């Protein structure tokens, strides 16, 4: 199995008054990517940050900025997030009628294109779009908040999507309720990018490296 394990701390669980320092802290602590949750109070019942904040954070880390857009409509904002320094821009399959257009636009803007599925959205939603995605995000909670419980029913969907993406350069990402306990399950099902918010940003800055290492080693010690 050659797929890389990628740990992506979600800034949603960080101290928003110290975002730049928090990005530097998880960068130093061993984060592979930085996961940035953008919420609009419409597609999801919470509001977070916009492209100006992503741009301001860009100078704090050279790691991949993995921008998860939970906004609808989304197309009018893609250019702003790409221009702000996003490396990956992920849109939700449920966020609009023309998701194919959104994915094409993201690639035209020079970013990797991600497609997210809510827990209640079937795998079939990505099947016609497999040639247009670089990453598929299987939400393992209903998006909107950190600290929610992992939904195990998503594991079967991950397995199915992994079977469709064998041989393609497509990452499978999970987001929500990822801890050292759930990480081995999603890895075994076929996910390779693990977003973790509350499991990383707890115990203060000095604990971040151990928190990230705990998720990583939980996978590495159970991986076959
Ligand atoms: C939820 C967000 C997640 C969130 C995960 O809508 O997309 O990225 O930060 O938080 P935890 O890891 O605490 O479940
Ligand atoms: Zn997210």
Coordinates of N, CA and C and ligand atoms in Angstrom, one line a residue:
X1 N 0.9 -1.2 0.0 CA 0.0 0.0 0.0 C 0.9 1.2 0.0
X2 N 0.8 2.0 -1.1 CA 1.8 3.2 -1.2 C 1.1 4.5 -0.9
X3 N -0.2 4.5 -0.7 CA -0.8 5.8 -0.5 C -0.3 6.5 0.8
X4 N 0.0 7.8 0.7 CA 0.6 8.4 1.9 C -0.5 8.7 2.9
X5 N -0.1 8.6 4.2 CA -1.0 9.1 5.3 C -0.8 10.6 5.5
X6 N -1.8 11.3 5.4 CA -1.7 12.8 5.6 C -2.6 13.2 6.8
X7 N -2.0 13.9 7.7 CA -2.8 14.4 8.9 C -3.0 15.9 8.6
X8 N -4.2 16.4 8.7 CA -4.6 17.8 8.4 C -5.3 18.4 9.6
X9 N -4.6 19.0 10.5 CA -5.3 19.7 11.6 C -6.3 20.7 11.1
X10 N -7.5 20.7 11.7 CA -8.5 21.7 11.3 C -8.5 22.9 12.3
X11 N -8.3 24.1 11.7 CA -8.1 25.3 12.5 C -9.4 25.6 13.2
X12 N -10.5 25.0 12.8 CA -11.8 25.3 13.5 C -11.7 25.1 15.0
X13 N -10.8 24.2 15.5 CA -10.7 24.0 16.9 C -9.5 24.8 17.5
X14 N -8.9 25.7 16.7 CA -7.8 26.5 17.3 C -8.3 27.8 17.9
X15 N -7.4 28.5 18.5 CA -7.8 29.8 19.1 C -7.8 30.9 18.0
X16 N -9.0 31.3 17.6 CA -9.2 32.2 16.5 C -8.6 33.6 16.8
X17 N -8.3 33.9 18.0 CA -7.6 35.2 18.3 C -6.1 35.1 18.0
X18 N -5.6 33.9 17.8 CA -4.2 33.7 17.6 C -4.0 32.8 16.4
X19 N -4.7 33.0 15.3 CA -4.7 32.0 14.2 C -3.3 31.9 13.6
X20 N -2.6 32.9 13.4 CA -1.3 32.8 12.8 C -0.4 32.0 13.6
X21 N -0.3 32.2 15.0 CA 0.5 31.4 15.9 C 0.1 30.0 15.9
X22 N -1.3 29.7 15.8 CA -1.8 28.4 15.8 C -1.3 27.6 14.5
X23 N -1.3 28.3 13.4 CA -0.9 27.7 12.2 C 0.6 27.3 12.3
X24 N 1.4 28.2 12.8 CA 2.8 28.0 13.0 C 3.0 26.8 13.9
X25 N 2.2 26.8 15.0 CA 2.4 25.7 16.0 C 2.1 24.3 15.4
X26 N 1.0 24.2 14.7 CA 0.7 22.8 14.1 C 1.7 22.5 13.0
X27 N 2.2 23.5 12.3 CA 3.2 23.3 11.2 C 4.4 22.6 11.9
X28 N 4.9 23.3 13.0 CA 6.1 22.8 13.7 C 5.8 21.4 14.3
X29 N 4.5 21.2 14.7 CA 4.2 19.9 15.4 C 4.0 18.7 14.5
X30 N 4.1 18.9 13.2 CA 4.1 17.8 12.3 C 2.9 17.7 11.4
X31 N 2.1 18.7 11.3 CA 0.9 18.7 10.4 C 1.4 18.5 9.0
X32 N 0.7 17.7 8.2 CA 1.1 17.6 6.8 C 0.4 18.7 6.0
X33 N -0.9 18.8 6.2 CA -1.6 19.9 5.6 C -2.3 20.7 6.7
X34 N -2.7 21.9 6.3 CA -3.5 22.8 7.2 C -5.0 22.8 6.6
X35 N -5.9 22.3 7.4 CA -7.3 22.3 7.0 C -8.1 23.5 7.5
X36 N -8.7 24.2 6.5 CA -9.3 25.5 6.8 C -10.8 25.4 6.5
X37 N -11.6 25.6 7.5 CA -13.1 25.4 7.3 C -13.8 26.8 7.1
X38 N -14.4 26.9 6.0 CA -15.1 28.1 5.6 C -16.6 27.9 5.7
X39 N -17.3 28.6 6.5 CA -18.7 28.3 6.7 C -19.5 29.7 6.6
X40 N -20.7 29.6 6.0 CA -21.4 30.8 5.6 C -22.7 31.0 6.4
X41 N -23.1 30.2 7.3 CA -24.3 30.4 8.1 C -25.6 30.2 7.2
X42 N -25.4 29.5 6.1 CA -26.5 29.3 5.2 C -26.4 27.8 4.7
X43 N -25.3 27.4 4.1 CA -25.2 26.0 3.8 C -25.0 25.2 5.1
X44 N -24.3 25.7 6.1 CA -24.2 25.1 7.4 C -24.5 26.2 8.4
X45 N -25.0 25.7 9.6 CA -25.5 26.7 10.6 C -24.3 27.3 11.5
X46 N -23.3 27.8 10.8 CA -22.2 28.4 11.6 C -21.5 29.3 10.6
X47 N -20.7 30.2 11.1 CA -20.0 31.2 10.3 C -18.6 31.2 10.8
X48 N -17.6 31.1 9.8 CA -16.2 31.2 10.3 C -15.4 32.3 9.6
X49 N -14.7 31.9 8.5 CA -13.7 32.9 8.0 C -13.9 33.0 6.5
X50 N -13.3 34.1 5.9 CA -13.3 34.3 4.5 C -11.9 34.3 3.9
X51 N -11.9 34.7 2.6 CA -10.6 34.6 1.9 C -9.5 35.6 2.5
X52 N -9.9 36.7 3.1 CA -9.0 37.6 3.6 C -8.2 37.0 4.7
X53 N -8.8 36.2 5.5 CA -8.1 35.5 6.6 C -7.2 34.4 6.1
X54 N -7.7 33.7 5.1 CA -6.8 32.7 4.4 C -5.5 33.3 3.9
X55 N -5.7 34.5 3.3 CA -4.6 35.2 2.7 C -3.6 35.6 3.8
X56 N -4.2 36.1 4.9 CA -3.3 36.6 6.0 C -2.6 35.4 6.7
X57 N -3.1 34.2 6.6 CA -2.5 33.0 7.2 C -1.4 32.5 6.3
X58 N -1.5 32.8 5.0 CA -0.6 32.1 4.0 C 0.9 32.3 4.4
X59 N 1.3 33.5 4.9 CA 2.7 33.7 5.2 C 3.1 33.0 6.5
X60 N 2.2 32.3 7.2 CA 2.6 31.6 8.4 C 3.0 30.2 8.2
X61 N 2.8 29.7 7.0 CA 3.2 28.2 6.7 C 3.3 28.0 5.2
X62 N 4.2 27.1 4.9 CA 4.4 26.7 3.5 C 3.6 25.3 3.3
X63 N 3.0 24.8 4.3 CA 2.3 23.5 4.1 C 1.1 23.7 3.2
X64 N 0.6 22.6 2.7 CA -0.6 22.7 1.8 C -1.8 23.2 2.6
X65 N -2.4 24.3 2.0 CA -3.6 24.8 2.6 C -4.8 24.1 1.9
X66 N -5.5 23.4 2.7 CA -6.7 22.5 2.3 C -7.9 23.2 2.7
X67 N -8.6 23.9 1.8 CA -9.7 24.8 2.1 C -11.0 24.1 1.8
X68 N -11.8 23.9 2.8 CA -13.0 23.2 2.8 C -14.2 24.2 2.8
X69 N -14.8 24.4 1.7 CA -15.8 25.4 1.5 C -17.2 24.9 1.8
X70 N -17.8 25.3 2.9 CA -19.1 24.9 3.3 C -20.0 26.1 3.1
X71 N -20.1 26.5 1.8 CA -20.8 27.7 1.4 C -21.7 27.5 0.1
X72 N -22.8 28.1 0.1 CA -23.6 28.0 -1.1 C -24.3 29.4 -1.3
X73 N -24.3 29.9 -2.6 CA -23.6 29.4 -3.7 C -22.1 29.6 -3.6
X74 N -21.3 28.8 -4.3 CA -19.9 28.8 -4.0 C -19.1 29.4 -5.2
X75 N -19.6 29.3 -6.4 CA -18.8 29.6 -7.6 C -18.2 31.0 -7.5
X76 N -18.9 32.0 -7.0 CA -18.5 33.4 -7.0 C -17.3 33.6 -6.1
X77 N -17.0 32.6 -5.3 CA -15.9 32.8 -4.3 C -14.6 32.0 -4.6
X78 N -14.7 31.1 -5.6 CA -13.6 30.2 -5.9 C -12.3 31.0 -6.2
X79 N -12.4 32.0 -7.0 CA -11.2 32.8 -7.4 C -10.6 33.5 -6.2
X80 N -11.4 34.0 -5.3 CA -10.9 34.7 -4.1 C -10.1 33.7 -3.3
X81 N -10.6 32.5 -3.1 CA -9.9 31.5 -2.2 C -8.6 31.0 -2.9
X82 N -8.7 30.8 -4.2 CA -7.4 30.4 -5.0 C -6.4 31.6 -4.9
X83 N -6.9 32.8 -5.0 CA -6.0 33.9 -5.0 C -5.4 34.2 -3.6
X84 N -6.1 33.7 -2.6 CA -5.7 33.8 -1.2 C -4.6 32.9 -0.8
X85 N -4.4 31.9 -1.7 CA -3.3 30.9 -1.4 C -3.7 29.5 -1.1
X86 N -5.0 29.2 -1.4 CA -5.4 27.8 -1.2 C -4.7 26.9 -2.2
X87 N -4.3 25.7 -1.8 CA -3.7 24.7 -2.7 C -4.8 23.7 -3.1
X88 N -5.7 23.4 -2.2 CA -6.8 22.5 -2.5 C -8.1 23.3 -2.2
X89 N -9.0 23.3 -3.1 CA -10.3 23.9 -2.8 C -11.4 22.8 -2.9
X90 N -12.1 22.6 -1.8 CA -13.1 21.5 -1.8 C -14.5 22.2 -1.7
X91 N -15.4 21.7 -2.6 CA -16.8 22.2 -2.6 C -17.7 21.0 -2.2
X92 N -18.9 21.3 -1.8 CA -19.8 20.2 -1.4 C -20.7 19.9 -2.6
X93 N -20.9 18.6 -2.8 CA -21.9 18.1 -3.8 C -23.3 18.6 -3.6
X94 N -23.6 19.0 -2.4 CA -25.0 19.4 -2.0 C -25.1 20.9 -2.2
X95 N -24.0 21.6 -2.5 CA -24.0 23.1 -2.4 C -24.6 23.8 -3.6
X96 N -24.8 23.1 -4.7 CA -25.3 23.8 -5.9 C -25.6 22.8 -7.0
X97 N -26.3 23.3 -8.0 CA -26.7 22.4 -9.1 C -25.6 22.1 -10.1
X98 N -24.5 22.9 -10.1 CA -23.5 22.7 -11.1 C -22.1 22.4 -10.6
X99 N -22.1 21.4 -9.8 CA -20.8 21.1 -9.1 C -19.7 20.8 -10.1
X100 N -20.0 20.2 -11.2 CA -19.0 19.9 -12.2 C -18.3 21.2 -12.7
X101 N -19.1 22.2 -12.9 CA -18.5 23.5 -13.3 C -17.6 24.1 -12.2
X102 N -18.0 23.9 -10.9 CA -17.2 24.4 -9.8 C -15.8 23.6 -9.8
X103 N -15.9 22.3 -10.0 CA -14.6 21.5 -10.0 C -13.7 22.0 -11.2
X104 N -14.3 22.2 -12.3 CA -13.5 22.6 -13.5 C -12.8 24.0 -13.2
X105 N -13.6 24.9 -12.6 CA -13.1 26.2 -12.3 C -11.9 26.1 -11.3
X106 N -12.1 25.3 -10.3 CA -11.0 25.2 -9.3 C -9.7 24.7 -10.0
X107 N -9.8 23.8 -10.9 CA -8.6 23.3 -11.6 C -8.0 24.4 -12.6
X108 N -8.9 25.1 -13.2 CA -8.5 26.2 -14.1 C -7.8 27.3 -13.3
X109 N -8.1 27.4 -12.0 CA -7.5 28.4 -11.2 C -6.1 27.9 -10.6
X110 N -5.8 26.7 -11.0 CA -4.5 26.2 -10.6 C -4.4 25.4 -9.3
X111 N -5.6 25.1 -8.7 CA -5.7 24.4 -7.5 C -6.1 23.0 -7.7
X112 N -5.9 22.1 -6.7 CA -6.5 20.8 -6.8 C -8.0 20.8 -6.4
X113 N -8.8 20.1 -7.1 CA -10.2 20.2 -6.9 C -10.7 19.0 -6.0
X114 N -11.4 19.4 -4.9 CA -12.0 18.5 -4.0 C -13.5 18.5 -4.0
X115 N -14.1 17.3 -3.8 CA -15.6 17.2 -3.7 C -15.9 16.6 -2.4
X116 N -16.8 17.3 -1.6 CA -17.2 16.7 -0.3 C -18.6 16.2 -0.4
X117 N -18.8 15.1 0.4 CA -20.1 14.5 0.5 C -20.5 14.5 2.0
X118 N -21.7 15.0 2.2 CA -22.3 14.9 3.6 C -22.5 13.4 3.9
X119 N -22.6 13.1 5.2 CA -22.8 11.7 5.5 C -24.1 11.1 4.9
X120 N -25.1 11.9 4.6 CA -26.3 11.3 4.0 C -26.3 11.3 2.5
X121 N -25.2 11.7 1.9 CA -25.2 11.8 0.4 C -24.5 10.5 -0.1
X122 N -25.2 9.7 -1.0 CA -24.6 8.5 -1.4 C -23.3 8.6 -2.2
X123 N -22.5 7.6 -2.3 CA -21.3 7.5 -3.1 C -21.6 7.8 -4.5
X124 N -22.7 7.4 -5.0 CA -23.1 7.6 -6.4 C -22.9 9.1 -6.9
X125 N -23.0 10.0 -5.9 CA -22.9 11.4 -6.3 C -21.5 11.8 -6.9
X126 N -20.5 11.0 -6.6 CA -19.2 11.3 -7.2 C -18.8 10.5 -8.4
X127 N -19.6 9.5 -8.7 CA -19.2 8.6 -9.8 C -19.1 9.2 -11.1
X128 N -20.0 10.1 -11.5 CA -19.9 10.8 -12.8 C -18.7 11.8 -12.8
X129 N -18.2 12.1 -11.7 CA -17.2 13.2 -11.6 C -15.8 12.7 -11.3
X130 N -15.6 11.4 -11.4 CA -14.3 10.9 -10.9 C -13.1 11.4 -11.7
X131 N -13.3 11.8 -13.0 CA -12.2 12.4 -13.8 C -12.0 13.8 -13.5
X132 N -12.8 14.4 -12.7 CA -12.8 15.9 -12.4 C -12.3 16.2 -11.0
X133 N -12.0 15.2 -10.2 CA -11.7 15.4 -8.8 C -10.3 14.9 -8.5
X134 N -9.6 15.7 -7.6 CA -8.3 15.3 -7.1 C -8.4 14.8 -5.7
X135 N -9.5 15.0 -5.1 CA -9.7 14.6 -3.7 C -11.2 14.5 -3.4
X136 N -11.6 13.4 -2.7 CA -13.0 13.2 -2.3 C -13.0 13.2 -0.8
X137 N -13.8 14.2 -0.3 CA -13.9 14.3 1.2 C -15.2 13.7 1.6
X138 N -15.1 12.6 2.4 CA -16.3 11.9 3.0 C -16.5 12.4 4.4
X139 N -17.5 13.3 4.5 CA -17.7 13.8 5.9 C -18.1 12.7 6.8
X140 N -17.5 12.7 8.0 CA -17.8 11.7 9.0 C -18.6 12.3 10.1
X141 N -19.0 13.5 10.0 CA -20.1 14.2 10.8 C -20.8 15.1 9.8
X142 N -22.0 15.6 10.3 CA -22.7 16.6 9.5 C -21.9 17.9 9.7
X143 N -21.6 18.6 8.6 CA -20.7 19.7 8.7 C -21.3 20.9 9.5
X144 N -20.5 21.7 10.1 CA -20.9 22.9 10.8 C -20.2 23.1 12.1
X145 N -19.8 22.1 12.8 CA -19.2 22.2 14.1 C -18.1 21.2 14.4
X146 N -17.2 21.6 15.2 CA -16.2 20.6 15.7 C -16.7 19.8 16.8
X147 N -16.0 18.8 17.2 CA -16.3 18.1 18.4 C -17.5 17.1 18.4
X148 N -18.0 16.8 17.2 CA -19.1 15.9 17.0 C -18.6 14.4 17.0
X149 N -19.6 13.5 17.2 CA -19.3 12.1 17.2 C -19.2 11.6 15.8
X150 N -18.1 10.8 15.5 CA -17.9 10.1 14.3 C -19.1 9.2 13.9
X151 N -19.5 9.2 12.6 CA -20.6 8.4 12.1 C -20.1 7.2 11.4
X152 N -20.1 6.0 12.0 CA -19.5 4.8 11.4 C -20.1 4.3 10.1
X153 N -21.3 4.7 9.8 CA -22.0 4.2 8.6 C -21.2 4.8 7.4
X154 N -20.4 5.8 7.5 CA -19.7 6.4 6.4 C -18.6 5.4 5.9
X155 N -18.2 4.5 6.8 CA -17.1 3.6 6.4 C -17.4 2.8 5.1
X156 N -18.6 2.3 5.0 CA -18.9 1.5 3.8 C -18.8 2.4 2.5
X157 N -19.2 3.7 2.7 CA -19.1 4.6 1.5 C -17.6 4.8 1.1
X158 N -16.8 4.9 2.1 CA -15.4 5.1 1.9 C -14.8 3.9 1.1
X159 N -15.2 2.7 1.5 CA -14.7 1.5 0.9 C -15.1 1.5 -0.6
X160 N -16.4 1.9 -0.8 CA -16.9 1.8 -2.2 C -16.1 2.9 -3.1
X161 N -16.0 4.1 -2.5 CA -15.3 5.1 -3.3 C -13.8 4.7 -3.5
X162 N -13.2 4.1 -2.5 CA -11.8 3.7 -2.7 C -11.7 2.7 -3.9
X163 N -12.7 1.8 -4.0 CA -12.6 0.8 -5.0 C -12.8 1.5 -6.4
X164 N -13.5 2.6 -6.5 CA -13.6 3.3 -7.7 C -12.3 4.1 -8.1
X165 N -11.6 4.5 -7.1 CA -10.4 5.4 -7.3 C -9.1 4.7 -7.4
X166 N -9.1 3.3 -7.3 CA -7.8 2.6 -7.4 C -7.2 2.9 -8.7
X167 N -5.9 3.2 -8.6 CA -5.2 3.5 -9.9 C -5.3 5.0 -10.3
X168 N -6.1 5.7 -9.6 CA -6.2 7.2 -10.0 C -5.5 8.0 -8.9
X169 N -5.1 9.2 -9.2 CA -4.4 10.0 -8.3 C -5.4 10.9 -7.5
X170 N -6.2 10.2 -6.7 CA -7.2 10.8 -6.0 C -7.1 10.5 -4.5
X171 N -7.0 11.6 -3.7 CA -6.9 11.4 -2.2 C -8.4 11.2 -1.7
X172 N -8.5 10.4 -0.7 CA -9.8 10.2 0.0 C -9.6 10.8 1.4
X173 N -10.4 11.8 1.7 CA -10.2 12.5 3.0 C -11.4 12.3 3.9
X174 N -11.2 12.3 5.2 CA -12.3 12.2 6.1 C -12.2 13.3 7.1
X175 N -13.4 13.8 7.6 CA -13.4 15.0 8.4 C -14.6 14.9 9.4
X176 N -14.2 14.9 10.6 CA -15.3 14.9 11.7 C -15.1 13.7 12.6
X177 N -14.8 14.0 13.9 CA -14.7 12.9 14.9 C -13.5 12.0 14.7
X178 N -12.5 12.5 14.1 CA -11.3 11.7 13.9 C -10.4 11.8 15.1
X179 N -10.1 10.7 15.7 CA -9.2 10.6 16.9 C -8.3 9.3 16.7
X180 N -7.5 9.1 17.7 CA -6.6 7.9 17.6 C -7.5 6.6 17.6
X181 N -8.7 6.7 18.1 CA -9.6 5.5 18.1 C -10.2 5.3 16.7
X182 N -10.6 6.4 16.0 CA -11.4 6.2 14.8 C -10.4 6.2 13.6
X183 N -9.2 6.8 13.7 CA -8.3 6.9 12.6 C -8.0 5.5 11.9
X184 N -7.7 4.4 12.7 CA -7.4 3.2 12.0 C -8.6 2.6 11.2
X185 N -9.8 2.9 11.6 CA -11.0 2.4 10.9 C -11.1 3.1 9.6
X186 N -10.9 4.4 9.5 CA -11.1 5.1 8.2 C -9.9 4.8 7.3
X187 N -8.7 4.6 7.9 CA -7.6 4.2 7.0 C -7.8 2.8 6.4
X188 N -8.3 1.9 7.2 CA -8.6 0.5 6.7 C -9.7 0.5 5.7
X189 N -10.6 1.5 5.8 CA -11.7 1.6 4.8 C -11.2 2.2 3.5
X190 N -10.0 2.9 3.6 CA -9.5 3.5 2.3 C -9.2 4.9 2.3
X191 N -9.5 5.6 3.4 CA -9.1 7.1 3.5 C -7.6 7.2 3.7
X192 N -7.0 8.3 3.2 CA -5.6 8.6 3.5 C -5.3 10.0 4.0
X193 N -6.3 10.9 3.9 CA -6.2 12.2 4.5 C -7.1 12.3 5.7
X194 N -6.5 12.5 6.8 CA -7.3 12.5 8.0 C -7.3 14.0 8.6
X195 N -8.5 14.6 8.6 CA -8.7 15.9 9.2 C -9.0 15.7 10.7
X196 N -8.3 16.5 11.6 CA -8.7 16.3 13.0 C -8.6 17.7 13.6
X197 N -9.7 18.1 14.3 CA -9.8 19.4 14.9 C -9.5 19.3 16.4
X198 N -10.5 18.8 17.1 CA -10.4 18.8 18.6 C -9.4 17.8 19.1
X199 N -9.1 16.7 18.3 CA -8.1 15.8 18.7 C -6.7 16.4 18.6
X200 N -6.5 17.4 17.8 CA -5.1 18.0 17.7 C -5.0 19.2 18.6
X201 N -6.0 20.1 18.6 CA -5.9 21.4 19.3 C -6.5 21.2 20.7
X202 N -5.9 20.4 21.5 CA -6.3 20.3 22.9 C -5.0 20.1 23.7
X203 N -5.1 20.6 25.0 CA -4.0 20.4 25.9 C -2.9 21.5 25.7
X204 N -3.2 22.6 24.9 CA -2.2 23.6 24.7 C -1.2 23.3 23.7
X205 N -0.5 24.3 23.3 CA 0.4 24.2 22.1 C 1.5 23.1 22.3
X206 N 1.9 22.9 23.6 CA 3.0 21.9 23.8 C 2.5 20.5 23.6
X207 N 1.2 20.3 23.5 CA 0.6 19.0 23.3 C 0.4 18.6 21.8
X208 N 0.5 19.6 20.9 CA 0.1 19.4 19.5 C 0.9 18.3 18.9
X209 N 2.2 18.3 19.1 CA 3.0 17.3 18.4 C 2.6 15.9 18.9
X210 N 2.4 15.7 20.2 CA 2.0 14.4 20.7 C 0.6 14.0 20.2
X211 N -0.3 15.0 20.1 CA -1.7 14.8 19.6 C -1.6 14.3 18.1
X212 N -0.8 14.9 17.3 CA -0.7 14.5 15.9 C -0.1 13.2 15.8
X213 N 1.0 13.0 16.6 CA 1.7 11.7 16.6 C 0.8 10.5 17.0
X214 N -0.1 10.8 17.9 CA -1.0 9.8 18.4 C -1.9 9.3 17.3
X215 N -2.5 10.2 16.5 CA -3.3 9.8 15.4 C -2.5 9.1 14.3
X216 N -1.3 9.6 14.0 CA -0.5 8.9 13.0 C -0.1 7.5 13.5
X217 N 0.4 7.4 14.7 CA 0.9 6.1 15.1 C -0.3 5.1 15.3
X218 N -1.5 5.6 15.6 CA -2.6 4.7 15.7 C -2.9 4.0 14.3
X219 N -2.7 4.8 13.3 CA -2.8 4.2 11.9 C -1.6 3.3 11.6
X220 N -0.4 3.8 11.9 CA 0.8 3.0 11.5 C 0.9 1.7 12.2
X221 N 0.4 1.6 13.5 CA 0.6 0.4 14.2 C -0.5 -0.6 13.9
X222 N -1.6 -0.2 13.2 CA -2.6 -1.1 12.8 C -2.7 -1.4 11.3
X223 N -1.9 -0.6 10.6 CA -1.9 -0.8 9.1 C -1.3 -2.1 8.7
X224 N -1.9 -2.7 7.7 CA -1.4 -4.0 7.3 C -0.4 -3.8 6.1
Ligands
LIG1 C1 -16.9 20.3 10.5 C2 -15.5 20.7 10.0 C3 -14.4 19.9 10.5 C4 -14.2 20.1 12.0 C5 -13.8 18.7 12.5 O1 -17.9 20.8 9.8 O2 -15.5 20.5 8.6 O3 -13.2 20.2 9.8 O4 -13.2 21.0 12.4 O5 -13.7 18.8 13.9 P1 -13.5 17.6 14.9 O6 -12.2 17.0 14.4 O7 -13.4 18.2 16.2 O8 -14.6 16.6 14.7
LIG2 ZN1 -13.6 20.6 7.4

